[in-house]
Amino acid sequence: MISNTATRQLQVFINAENIGLLRENNGLWQFEYAQRWLQQSQAFTLAPYLPLQAEPRQITATRLGRDLV
């Protein structure tokens, strides 16, 4: 039996560098930067609403869909 609470996730890379993890759980999306990325002096944000921070940032599905188009 497949659980309805299954988590979907996507590792985010730029070139070969792991930038973070985009994850969905029960319809809620969040993005979390990789610690290694945050520690780099040349680190930059992926979007204005995803500031460089260690804590996961919740993203609305509307905003996520608009940026993926």
Tab-separated table of C-alpha atoms in Angstrom, residues 27-64:
chain	number	residue	atom	x	y	z
A	27	GLY	CA	1.126	19.228	-0.174
A	28	LEU	CA	3.560	21.603	1.545
A	29	TRP	CA	6.774	22.486	-0.283
A	30	GLN	CA	9.991	23.647	1.328
A	31	PHE	CA	13.531	24.332	0.262
A	32	GLU	CA	16.641	23.867	2.394
A	33	TYR	CA	20.110	24.988	1.317
A	34	ALA	CA	22.966	22.518	1.743
A	35	GLN	CA	25.282	23.465	4.634
A	36	ARG	CA	28.320	23.293	2.367
A	37	TRP	CA	26.702	25.805	-0.021
A	38	LEU	CA	25.884	28.201	2.806
A	39	GLN	CA	29.512	28.158	3.971
A	40	GLN	CA	30.924	29.217	0.599
A	41	SER	CA	31.836	32.872	0.107
A	42	GLN	CA	30.394	32.861	-3.449
A	43	ALA	CA	27.021	31.382	-2.376
A	44	PHE	CA	23.981	33.169	-3.786
A	45	THR	CA	20.223	32.837	-3.420
A	46	LEU	CA	18.279	30.818	-5.974
A	47	ALA	CA	15.293	33.172	-5.811
A	48	PRO	CA	14.409	36.383	-3.951
A	49	TYR	CA	12.065	34.477	-1.632
A	50	LEU	CA	14.775	31.891	-0.740
A	51	PRO	CA	17.248	33.834	1.413
A	52	LEU	CA	20.517	32.153	2.347
A	53	GLN	CA	19.575	30.555	5.653
A	54	ALA	CA	20.126	27.212	7.330
A	55	GLU	CA	16.456	26.673	8.215
A	56	PRO	CA	14.074	25.163	5.652
A	57	ARG	CA	11.924	27.777	3.924
A	58	GLN	CA	8.296	26.962	3.105
A	59	ILE	CA	7.250	27.765	-0.473
A	60	THR	CA	3.688	28.138	-1.689
A	61	ALA	CA	2.710	25.939	-4.629
A	62	THR	CA	1.660	29.079	-6.536
A	63	ARG	CA	5.127	30.613	-6.244
A	64	LEU	CA	6.852	27.320	-7.014
